[in-house]
Coordinates of C-alpha atoms in Angstrom, one line a residue:
Chain W
M1 CA -92.1 32.1 36.2
V2 CA -88.8 33.4 34.8
L3 CA -86.5 32.0 31.9
G4 CA -82.9 32.2 32.9
I5 CA -80.3 32.0 30.0
D6 CA -76.8 31.3 30.9
I7 CA -74.5 31.8 28.0
G8 CA -71.4 30.0 28.3
G9 CA -68.4 29.3 25.9
T10 CA -69.4 25.7 25.4
N11 CA -72.9 25.5 26.2
I12 CA -76.0 28.0 26.7
K13 CA -78.2 26.7 29.3
F14 CA -81.9 27.5 29.8
G15 CA -83.8 27.2 33.0
I16 CA -87.6 27.8 33.9
V17 CA -87.1 29.3 37.4
D18 CA -90.3 29.6 39.8
A19 CA -91.2 32.1 42.5
N20 CA -89.2 30.3 45.0
Y21 CA -86.2 30.6 42.8
S22 CA -86.0 26.8 42.0
N23 CA -84.9 25.6 38.6
V24 CA -88.1 23.7 37.4
K25 CA -86.7 22.6 34.0
S26 CA -83.4 22.6 32.4
Y27 CA -82.5 22.8 28.7
S28 CA -79.2 23.2 26.7
I29 CA -77.8 23.8 23.2
P30 CA -74.3 24.0 22.3
T31 CA -72.7 27.6 21.9
P32 CA -72.3 28.4 18.3
T33 CA -69.1 30.4 18.4
D34 CA -68.1 30.8 14.9
K35 CA -71.0 32.0 12.9
G36 CA -71.4 35.6 14.2
D37 CA -73.4 37.1 16.8
V38 CA -76.7 37.3 15.0
Y39 CA -76.5 33.6 14.6
L40 CA -75.9 33.1 18.3
V41 CA -78.7 35.1 19.1
E42 CA -80.9 33.3 16.4
Q43 CA -80.3 30.1 18.1
I44 CA -81.2 31.4 21.5
I45 CA -84.4 32.8 20.0
N46 CA -85.3 29.5 18.5
K47 CA -84.8 27.7 21.6
V48 CA -86.7 30.1 23.6
H49 CA -89.7 29.7 21.3
E50 CA -89.6 25.9 22.0
I51 CA -89.4 26.4 25.7
K52 CA -92.4 28.9 25.4
K53 CA -94.4 26.4 24.1
E54 CA -94.1 24.4 27.5
Y55 CA -93.9 27.1 30.1
D56 CA -95.5 30.4 30.4
F57 CA -92.7 32.8 31.8
D58 CA -93.3 36.5 31.9
R59 CA -89.6 37.8 31.8
I60 CA -86.1 36.7 30.7
G61 CA -82.9 37.1 32.4
I62 CA -79.7 36.6 30.5
G63 CA -76.1 36.1 32.1
T64 CA -73.0 36.2 29.8
P65 CA -69.3 36.5 30.3
G66 CA -67.5 39.6 28.9
R67 CA -68.2 43.2 29.0
I68 CA -71.8 44.5 28.7
N69 CA -73.9 47.7 28.9
S70 CA -76.7 46.5 31.3
E71 CA -78.7 49.6 30.8
E72 CA -78.5 49.4 26.9
G73 CA -78.7 45.7 27.0
I74 CA -75.7 45.2 24.9
V75 CA -72.9 42.7 25.0
I76 CA -69.7 44.6 23.8
R77 CA -67.3 41.8 23.6
A78 CA -66.3 38.5 25.2
S79 CA -63.2 36.2 24.8
N80 CA -64.3 33.0 22.9
L81 CA -67.8 34.4 22.0
P82 CA -68.6 36.4 18.8
Y83 CA -70.3 39.4 20.4
K84 CA -69.6 42.8 18.5
N85 CA -71.9 45.4 20.6
T86 CA -74.7 42.9 20.1
P87 CA -78.1 44.3 21.1
I88 CA -79.1 41.0 22.6
V89 CA -81.9 42.3 24.8
K90 CA -83.6 44.5 22.2
M91 CA -83.5 41.4 19.8
L92 CA -85.1 39.2 22.5
E93 CA -87.7 41.9 23.4
N94 CA -88.6 42.6 19.7
E95 CA -89.3 38.7 19.4
F96 CA -91.1 37.9 22.7
H97 CA -92.6 41.2 23.8
L98 CA -91.4 40.5 27.5
P99 CA -89.1 42.3 29.7
V100 CA -85.5 41.2 29.2
K101 CA -82.5 41.7 31.7
L102 CA -78.9 41.4 30.8
A103 CA -76.2 41.0 33.5
N104 CA -72.7 39.8 33.4
D105 CA -71.7 36.5 34.9
A106 CA -70.2 37.9 38.1
T107 CA -73.3 39.8 38.7
C108 CA -75.5 36.8 38.0
A109 CA -73.4 34.9 40.4
I110 CA -74.2 37.2 43.3
Y111 CA -77.8 37.7 42.5
G112 CA -78.4 33.9 42.3
E113 CA -76.7 33.2 45.6
F114 CA -78.6 36.2 47.2
Y115 CA -82.1 35.0 45.8
A116 CA -81.8 31.4 45.5
G117 CA -78.6 30.2 47.7
F118 CA -77.2 31.4 51.1
G119 CA -78.9 34.9 50.7
Q120 CA -81.8 33.2 52.3
K121 CA -79.8 32.4 55.4
Y122 CA -77.1 35.3 55.6
D123 CA -77.4 38.9 55.8
N124 CA -73.9 39.8 55.3
F125 CA -71.8 37.6 53.0
I126 CA -69.1 37.7 50.5
M127 CA -69.2 35.6 47.5
I128 CA -65.9 34.5 45.7
T129 CA -66.2 32.9 42.5
L130 CA -63.1 30.9 41.6
G131 CA -63.2 30.7 37.9
T132 CA -61.1 31.5 34.8
G133 CA -60.6 34.9 37.0
V134 CA -61.8 35.4 40.5
G135 CA -65.1 37.1 40.7
G136 CA -67.0 38.6 43.6
G137 CA -70.1 39.7 45.1
I138 CA -70.8 41.6 48.3
V139 CA -74.2 41.3 50.5
L140 CA -74.5 43.7 53.3
N141 CA -77.5 44.4 55.6
N142 CA -79.5 41.8 53.3
K143 CA -78.7 43.8 50.2
I144 CA -76.4 43.5 47.2
Y145 CA -73.8 46.2 47.3
M146 CA -72.8 47.3 44.0
G147 CA -70.9 50.5 44.4
K148 CA -71.5 53.8 42.9
N149 CA -70.8 52.6 39.2
G150 CA -72.1 49.0 39.6
N151 CA -68.7 47.6 39.5
A152 CA -68.0 46.9 43.2
G153 CA -66.8 43.4 44.3
E154 CA -63.8 43.1 42.2
I155 CA -62.5 40.5 44.7
G156 CA -60.1 39.3 42.2
H157 CA -58.2 42.5 42.1
I158 CA -57.4 42.8 45.6
I159 CA -53.5 43.1 45.7
I160 CA -52.1 40.2 47.7
K161 CA -48.4 40.7 46.8
Y162 CA -47.5 44.3 45.5
D163 CA -44.3 43.1 44.0
G164 CA -45.8 39.9 42.6
L165 CA -47.3 38.8 39.2
Q166 CA -48.4 41.1 36.6
C167 CA -52.2 41.1 36.2
P168 CA -53.6 42.2 32.8
C169 CA -55.8 44.9 34.5
G170 CA -52.6 46.6 35.0
Q171 CA -51.9 46.2 38.6
I172 CA -49.3 43.9 40.1
G173 CA -50.0 41.1 42.5
C174 CA -53.7 40.8 42.2
Y175 CA -55.5 38.0 44.0
E176 CA -56.9 36.1 40.6
Q177 CA -53.3 35.8 39.8
Y178 CA -52.9 33.4 42.5
A179 CA -56.3 32.1 43.4
S180 CA -58.1 31.7 39.9
V181 CA -58.4 28.4 37.8
T182 CA -56.1 30.0 35.4
A183 CA -53.5 30.4 38.3
L184 CA -53.8 26.9 39.5
I185 CA -53.3 25.6 35.9
R186 CA -50.2 27.7 35.7
Q187 CA -48.9 26.5 39.1
T188 CA -49.7 22.8 38.0
K189 CA -47.7 23.3 34.8
T190 CA -44.7 24.6 36.7
A191 CA -44.9 21.8 39.2
I192 CA -45.1 19.2 36.3
E193 CA -42.0 20.8 34.6
N194 CA -40.0 20.8 37.9
N195 CA -41.0 17.3 38.8
P196 CA -41.1 15.3 35.4
D197 CA -40.9 12.0 37.4
S198 CA -44.0 12.8 39.8
L199 CA -47.2 11.0 39.7
L200 CA -48.7 14.5 38.9
A201 CA -46.4 14.5 35.7
K202 CA -47.2 11.1 34.6
S203 CA -51.0 11.0 35.3
A204 CA -51.6 14.7 33.8
G205 CA -53.1 14.3 30.1
Y206 CA -52.2 16.5 27.2
K207 CA -54.6 19.1 28.6
I208 CA -53.9 20.4 32.3
S209 CA -57.0 21.8 34.0
G210 CA -57.9 22.9 37.4
R211 CA -58.7 19.2 38.3
T212 CA -55.2 18.0 37.5
A213 CA -53.6 18.6 40.6
F214 CA -56.6 17.7 42.8
D215 CA -56.9 14.3 40.9
A216 CA -53.2 13.6 41.3
M217 CA -53.3 14.4 45.0
K218 CA -56.2 12.0 45.6
K219 CA -54.0 9.3 44.1
G220 CA -51.5 10.0 46.7
C221 CA -49.0 12.3 44.7
P222 CA -47.0 14.5 47.3
V223 CA -46.1 17.0 44.5
A224 CA -49.6 17.5 43.6
A225 CA -50.5 17.7 47.3
K226 CA -48.1 20.7 47.8
V227 CA -49.7 22.3 44.6
V228 CA -53.0 22.2 45.9
D229 CA -51.9 23.2 49.5
D230 CA -50.1 26.3 48.1
Y231 CA -53.1 27.0 46.0
I232 CA -55.5 27.0 49.0
N233 CA -53.0 29.0 50.9
Y234 CA -53.4 31.7 48.2
I235 CA -57.4 31.5 48.5
A236 CA -57.0 31.9 52.2
I237 CA -55.1 35.1 51.8
G238 CA -57.6 36.8 50.1
I239 CA -60.4 35.4 52.5
K240 CA -58.4 36.9 55.5
S241 CA -58.4 40.4 54.0
L242 CA -62.2 40.1 53.4
V243 CA -62.9 39.1 56.9
R244 CA -60.9 41.7 58.3
I245 CA -62.5 44.3 56.2
F246 CA -66.1 43.2 56.4
Q247 CA -66.5 40.8 59.4
P248 CA -69.3 39.0 57.4
D249 CA -71.3 36.0 58.4
A250 CA -70.1 34.0 55.7
I251 CA -67.8 33.6 52.6
V252 CA -69.6 31.5 49.8
L253 CA -67.2 29.9 47.2
G254 CA -68.5 29.3 43.8
G255 CA -67.1 28.7 40.3
A256 CA -65.3 25.6 38.9
I257 CA -63.0 24.8 41.6
S258 CA -65.8 24.8 44.2
N259 CA -66.8 21.3 42.8
E260 CA -63.7 20.0 44.7
G261 CA -65.9 20.0 47.8
D262 CA -64.4 19.1 51.0
N263 CA -61.0 18.7 49.3
L264 CA -61.1 22.4 49.0
L265 CA -63.1 23.6 52.0
L266 CA -61.8 21.5 54.9
P267 CA -58.1 22.7 54.4
L268 CA -59.3 26.2 53.7
R269 CA -61.3 26.4 56.9
E270 CA -58.1 25.2 58.8
K271 CA -56.0 27.9 57.1
V272 CA -58.4 31.0 57.7
T273 CA -59.0 30.3 61.5
M274 CA -61.3 33.3 61.6
P275 CA -65.1 33.8 63.2
V276 CA -66.7 33.3 59.8
E277 CA -68.4 30.5 58.1
I278 CA -66.8 29.3 54.9
L279 CA -69.1 27.5 52.4
I280 CA -69.4 26.2 49.0
S281 CA -72.7 27.6 47.0
N282 CA -74.9 24.7 46.7
L283 CA -76.5 26.0 43.5
K284 CA -73.8 24.0 41.5
N285 CA -74.7 23.6 37.9
D286 CA -78.0 25.6 38.3
A287 CA -75.9 28.6 39.5
G288 CA -75.9 30.3 36.0
V289 CA -79.4 30.1 35.1
L290 CA -80.6 30.8 38.6
G291 CA -78.3 33.9 38.5
A292 CA -79.6 35.0 35.2
A293 CA -83.3 34.7 36.5
S294 CA -82.6 36.4 39.6
A295 CA -81.0 39.2 37.8
A296 CA -84.4 39.7 35.9
S297 CA -85.9 40.2 39.4
Q298 CA -84.3 43.6 39.0
I299 CA -86.3 44.5 36.2
E300 CA -88.2 47.9 37.1
G301 CA -91.8 47.2 37.7
L302 CA -91.6 43.7 38.5
K303 CA -91.2 41.8 41.9
Chain D
M1 CA -74.7 69.6 73.5
V2 CA -72.5 66.8 74.1
L3 CA -69.2 66.5 75.7
G4 CA -66.5 64.6 73.6
I5 CA -63.5 63.3 75.6
D6 CA -60.5 62.1 73.5
I7 CA -58.1 60.2 75.7
G8 CA -54.5 60.0 74.0
G9 CA -51.4 58.9 75.5
T10 CA -50.1 62.6 76.0
N11 CA -53.1 64.6 76.5
I12 CA -56.7 64.2 77.3
K13 CA -58.8 66.7 75.1
F14 CA -62.3 67.6 75.8
G15 CA -64.7 69.4 73.5
I16 CA -68.3 70.7 73.8
V17 CA -70.0 69.7 70.5
D18 CA -73.3 71.3 69.6
A19 CA -76.2 69.8 67.4
N20 CA -74.4 70.6 64.2
Y21 CA -71.4 68.6 65.2
S22 CA -69.2 71.9 65.7
N23 CA -66.5 71.8 68.4
V24 CA -67.8 75.0 70.2
K25 CA -65.0 75.0 73.1
S26 CA -62.0 72.8 73.8
Y27 CA -60.1 71.8 76.9
S28 CA -57.2 69.7 77.5
I29 CA -55.2 68.1 80.5
P30 CA -51.9 66.2 80.4
T31 CA -52.5 62.5 80.5
P32 CA -51.5 60.9 83.8
T33 CA -50.0 57.6 82.8
D34 CA -48.2 56.5 86.0
K35 CA -50.6 56.8 88.9
G36 CA -53.1 54.0 87.8
D37 CA -56.5 53.8 86.2
V38 CA -58.5 55.2 89.1
Y39 CA -56.5 58.4 89.3
L40 CA -56.5 58.9 85.5
V41 CA -60.4 58.6 85.7
E42 CA -60.6 60.9 88.6
Q43 CA -58.7 63.6 86.7
I44 CA -61.1 63.4 84.0
I45 CA -64.0 63.6 86.5
N46 CA -62.3 66.9 87.9
K47 CA -62.1 68.5 84.4
V48 CA -65.7 67.6 83.6
H49 CA -66.9 69.1 86.7
E50 CA -65.0 72.3 85.7
I51 CA -66.4 72.3 82.2
K52 CA -70.1 71.3 83.6
K53 CA -70.1 74.8 85.2
E54 CA -69.6 76.5 81.8
Y55 CA -71.8 74.3 79.6
D56 CA -74.7 72.3 80.1
F57 CA -74.2 69.1 78.2
D58 CA -76.6 66.2 78.3
R59 CA -74.4 63.4 77.4
I60 CA -70.6 62.3 77.2
G61 CA -68.9 60.2 74.8
I62 CA -65.4 59.0 75.3
G63 CA -62.9 57.9 72.7
T64 CA -59.8 55.8 73.7
P65 CA -56.9 53.8 72.1
G66 CA -56.8 50.2 73.4
R67 CA -59.2 47.3 73.7
I68 CA -62.6 48.0 75.1
N69 CA -65.9 46.3 75.8
S70 CA -68.3 49.0 74.5
E71 CA -71.3 47.4 75.8
E72 CA -70.1 47.0 79.4
G73 CA -68.3 50.5 79.1
I74 CA -64.9 49.0 80.2
V75 CA -61.5 49.8 78.9
I76 CA -59.6 46.4 78.9
R77 CA -56.0 47.6 78.3
A78 CA -54.2 49.9 76.0
S79 CA -50.4 50.5 75.4
N80 CA -49.0 53.4 77.3
L81 CA -52.2 53.9 79.3
P82 CA -52.9 52.4 82.9
Y83 CA -56.2 50.8 82.2
K84 CA -57.1 47.5 84.1
N85 CA -60.6 46.6 82.9
T86 CA -61.4 50.2 83.8
P87 CA -65.3 50.7 84.2
I88 CA -64.9 54.2 83.0
V89 CA -68.4 54.5 81.8
K90 CA -70.0 53.6 85.1
M91 CA -67.7 55.8 87.0
L92 CA -68.7 58.8 85.1
E93 CA -72.4 57.9 84.9
N94 CA -72.4 57.5 88.8
E95 CA -70.8 61.0 89.1
F96 CA -72.6 62.9 86.6
H97 CA -76.0 61.0 86.0
L98 CA -75.7 61.5 82.3
P99 CA -75.8 58.9 79.7
V100 CA -71.9 58.1 78.6
K101 CA -70.8 56.2 75.6
L102 CA -67.4 54.6 75.1
A103 CA -65.8 53.8 71.8
N104 CA -62.3 53.0 70.6
D105 CA -60.4 55.7 68.5
A106 CA -60.9 53.8 65.3
T107 CA -64.7 53.7 65.8
C108 CA -64.5 57.4 66.8
A109 CA -62.8 58.4 63.7
I110 CA -65.6 57.0 61.5
Y111 CA -68.2 58.3 63.7
G112 CA -66.7 61.9 63.5
E113 CA -66.0 61.7 59.7
F114 CA -69.6 60.4 59.2
Y115 CA -71.5 63.0 61.4
A116 CA -69.0 66.1 61.4
G117 CA -66.9 65.5 58.1
F118 CA -67.2 64.1 54.7
G119 CA -70.2 62.0 55.7
Q120 CA -72.2 65.2 55.0
K121 CA -71.1 65.1 51.4
Y122 CA -70.5 61.3 50.4
D123 CA -72.8 58.2 51.0
N124 CA -70.3 55.7 50.4
F125 CA -66.6 56.3 51.5
I126 CA -63.9 54.5 53.2
M127 CA -61.8 56.2 56.2
I128 CA -58.2 55.1 56.3
T129 CA -56.5 56.5 59.6
L130 CA -52.7 56.7 59.1
G131 CA -51.6 56.6 62.5
T132 CA -49.4 54.1 64.8
G133 CA -51.5 51.6 63.1
V134 CA -53.8 51.8 60.2
G135 CA -57.5 52.1 61.0
G136 CA -60.3 52.1 59.0
G137 CA -64.0 52.9 58.7
I138 CA -66.7 52.1 56.1
V139 CA -69.7 54.1 55.2
L140 CA -71.9 52.4 52.9
N141 CA -75.3 53.8 51.5
N142 CA -75.0 56.5 53.9
K143 CA -74.6 54.2 57.1
I144 CA -71.6 53.2 59.0
Y145 CA -70.9 49.3 58.5
M146 CA -69.5 47.5 61.4
G147 CA -69.9 43.9 60.4
K148 CA -71.6 41.2 62.6
N149 CA -69.3 41.9 65.7
G150 CA -68.6 45.6 65.4
N151 CA -65.1 44.9 64.2
A152 CA -65.3 45.5 60.4
G153 CA -63.2 48.0 58.6
E154 CA -59.8 46.6 59.7
I155 CA -58.1 48.1 56.7
G156 CA -54.9 47.7 58.3
H157 CA -54.9 44.2 58.2
I158 CA -55.5 43.6 54.4
I159 CA -52.6 41.5 53.3
I160 CA -50.8 43.4 50.6
K161 CA -47.8 41.1 50.4
Y162 CA -48.4 37.5 51.7
D163 CA -44.6 36.8 52.0
G164 CA -43.9 40.1 53.6
L165 CA -43.4 41.4 56.9
Q166 CA -44.8 39.9 60.2
C167 CA -47.7 41.7 61.9
P168 CA -48.2 41.3 65.6
C169 CA -51.7 40.2 64.6
G170 CA -50.4 36.9 63.5
Q171 CA -50.8 37.6 59.7
I172 CA -48.0 38.1 57.4
G173 CA -47.7 41.3 55.0
C174 CA -50.5 43.5 56.6
Y175 CA -51.0 46.9 55.1
E176 CA -50.2 48.5 58.4
Q177 CA -46.8 47.0 58.4
Y178 CA -46.2 49.3 55.4
A179 CA -48.6 52.4 55.5
S180 CA -48.7 53.1 59.2
V181 CA -46.6 56.0 60.8
T182 CA -44.7 53.1 62.6
A183 CA -43.8 51.9 59.3
L184 CA -42.6 55.1 57.9
I185 CA -40.5 55.5 61.0
R186 CA -38.8 52.0 60.3
Q187 CA -38.3 53.0 56.5
T188 CA -36.9 56.1 57.6
K189 CA -34.5 54.5 60.2
T190 CA -33.4 52.2 57.2
A191 CA -32.8 54.9 54.8
I192 CA -30.9 56.7 57.4
E193 CA -28.5 53.6 58.2
N194 CA -27.9 52.9 54.5
N195 CA -27.3 56.6 53.6
P196 CA -25.4 58.0 56.8
D197 CA -24.1 60.9 54.5
S198 CA -27.6 62.1 53.3
L199 CA -29.2 65.2 54.4
L200 CA -32.1 62.9 55.8
A201 CA -29.5 61.3 58.2
K202 CA -27.9 64.7 59.0
S203 CA -31.1 66.5 59.7
A204 CA -32.8 63.9 61.5
G205 CA -32.5 64.4 65.3
Y206 CA -32.3 61.9 68.0
K207 CA -35.9 60.9 67.7
I208 CA -37.2 59.8 64.2
S209 CA -40.9 60.5 63.6
G210 CA -43.3 60.3 60.9
R211 CA -42.3 63.7 59.9
T212 CA -38.5 63.3 59.5
A213 CA -38.5 61.9 56.0
F214 CA -41.0 64.6 54.9
D215 CA -39.2 67.3 56.4
A216 CA -35.7 66.3 54.8
M217 CA -37.7 65.8 51.4
K218 CA -38.8 69.3 51.6
K219 CA -35.2 70.5 52.3
G220 CA -34.5 68.9 49.0
C221 CA -32.9 65.4 50.1
P222 CA -33.3 62.7 47.4
V223 CA -33.0 59.9 49.8
A224 CA -35.9 61.4 51.8
A225 CA -37.8 61.9 48.5
K226 CA -37.3 58.3 47.8
V227 CA -38.4 57.1 51.3
V228 CA -41.7 59.3 51.0
D229 CA -42.4 58.2 47.3
D230 CA -42.1 54.5 48.4
Y231 CA -44.3 55.1 51.4
I232 CA -46.9 56.6 49.5
N233 CA -46.6 53.8 47.1
Y234 CA -47.7 51.5 50.0
I235 CA -50.7 53.6 50.9
A236 CA -51.7 53.5 47.3
I237 CA -51.7 49.8 47.1
G238 CA -54.4 49.5 50.0
I239 CA -56.3 52.3 48.5
K240 CA -56.3 50.5 45.1
S241 CA -57.8 47.1 46.7
L242 CA -60.3 49.2 48.6
V243 CA -61.4 50.9 45.5
R244 CA -61.9 47.5 43.4
I245 CA -63.8 46.1 46.5
F246 CA -66.1 48.9 47.2
Q247 CA -66.3 51.5 44.2
P248 CA -66.9 54.3 46.9
D249 CA -67.3 57.8 46.2
A250 CA -64.4 58.8 48.1
I251 CA -61.6 57.7 50.1
V252 CA -60.8 59.9 53.3
L253 CA -57.6 60.0 55.0
G254 CA -57.1 60.8 58.8
G255 CA -54.3 60.3 61.5
A256 CA -50.9 61.8 62.0
I257 CA -49.5 61.6 58.4
S258 CA -52.6 63.2 56.9
N259 CA -51.1 66.6 58.3
E260 CA -48.6 66.4 55.5
G261 CA -51.5 67.7 53.2
D262 CA -50.8 68.2 49.5
N263 CA -47.3 66.5 50.2
L264 CA -49.1 63.2 50.7
L265 CA -52.4 63.8 48.7
L266 CA -50.9 65.0 45.3
P267 CA -48.5 62.2 44.8
L268 CA -51.1 59.7 46.2
R269 CA -53.8 60.7 43.7
E270 CA -51.2 60.4 40.9
K271 CA -50.3 56.8 41.9
V272 CA -53.9 55.6 42.3
T273 CA -55.6 56.9 39.0
M274 CA -58.9 55.5 39.7
P275 CA -62.4 57.1 39.5
V276 CA -62.6 58.1 43.4
E277 CA -62.0 61.1 45.2
I278 CA -59.2 61.0 47.7
L279 CA -59.3 63.6 50.5
I280 CA -57.9 64.4 53.9
S281 CA -60.2 64.6 56.7
N282 CA -60.6 68.3 57.5
L283 CA -61.6 67.7 61.2
K284 CA -57.8 67.8 62.1
N285 CA -57.1 68.3 65.7
D286 CA -60.8 68.2 66.4
A287 CA -61.2 64.8 65.0
G288 CA -60.8 63.0 68.3
V289 CA -63.4 65.0 70.4
L290 CA -65.8 65.2 67.5
G291 CA -65.4 61.4 67.1
A292 CA -66.1 60.8 70.6
A293 CA -69.1 63.2 70.8
S294 CA -70.5 61.6 67.7
A295 CA -70.2 58.3 69.0
A296 CA -72.4 59.4 71.8
S297 CA -75.3 60.0 69.2
Q298 CA -75.4 56.3 69.3
I299 CA -76.9 56.3 72.9
E300 CA -80.0 54.3 72.8
G301 CA -83.0 56.8 73.1
L302 CA -80.9 59.8 72.1
K303 CA -80.9 61.6 68.8

């Protein structure tokens, strides 16, 4: 059994994952974001001690957003989390005397899908994670492809409009400037500003989210329907390029937006019209812990 | 030894290729384009008989532009060549009683590079062929990756401007609408129309080619220099996306434009600024026959 730890900006989730990559038992604590990195890791350690009384796991996988040094087991930094070159792997190893593996959340997403999700079914697939950014993962010939430096699969930084929006990465027109949740929120805000009398504008609360346009569309708002349709068009553009490059068996969608289910999937399939399966990951809320646990399968000498 | 046959719109090239993938001896005949497909294949057969008297090859590889059915050994059709579902493999096998392999020129390009070119040096690289279209090939973990249907690597159809130029493939804004020789010729013609007094316009002959702008640039024409600079920018955009996706060891350029050498390569490297080698294939004029011969190495039971 493996303990998967999925560190998020709001909650830290823990999952006991068995040899079939099923999540046997879940736990969660709120993420302490304002008391420094040592405190954050201490709260994790306390919870792991608690879980250890119930389950006998033999390794730990940790998934986190942000920049990490996987080999040294250090989280360098992350937005909204108090990391400062935090040696989280060493801290947990010293406490529990078990092998611990650290991976960032994009890597975890593809490991989770590979071991616990559609990786069981497809030998060649591309994972697209539609979240704050757009993440990606590549599985070819039934192997995860990471590139020479471990950074392959940066799907979010395919250029889809070379004279388009500036991306913080330095490039112009990156896919994630159009297809991420962040982009959808921006697109929704613009539509609200331009259509102050729309149902979208009236039903939107104070905080615009990735759900706002989808929700107003479901209530019949044509302005919201246009926002969603344009957004799904953007997603389709990147998928088309990926299919032309890879001719994979499947494109697997994850991330917050994938919770929209058929409202996302059915129009997307109509727009792509290519010989490829387009699917939503069915790992859902367990994706994070399953991914972290799956990443731990990469520890040398295990599995 | 293998006989590689590279069928082009102007010439048909033949090469005797040894076990080290060196082209030992080259031959060429003009391509008969106006007397039908049977006549075309007969001319090839005649030449192969001639070569067979000099060299004892044990298989034949054929590379051709156009749409093929590789398994059945049929060329379905090609622009500027008189194919009509031509069973070229069967026709040569019946005549010479040797195994014959047919591949299209994009496939040949990557096979040639893999066996005879930079494939010797790099385990992960992407080949970009800048010709009439933009072709591609993918080598990952020291294997050619062809996708589930053999059509992977359609680099020319990555979308780089979703609201850009219509591509005959049906998509909008495909890479090859900006980075192919065809695109460069269009860009050159536009610059000539807009700058009738430029050295570019004055030195351009009746027939604008992929060399026209490069040649005028070398003579000091600023209008031509701008055409070339913009064109290389387009090439760079696709490379950036490919590097973000694959993190390969190298990007290898082939096709007509790659003959420009450092005039292409040095500014391209400056524009991409990523941790990847950018190189021009050194197979040059032998690329076609080496590719065709290398494709023949895929014949079952051989090699």
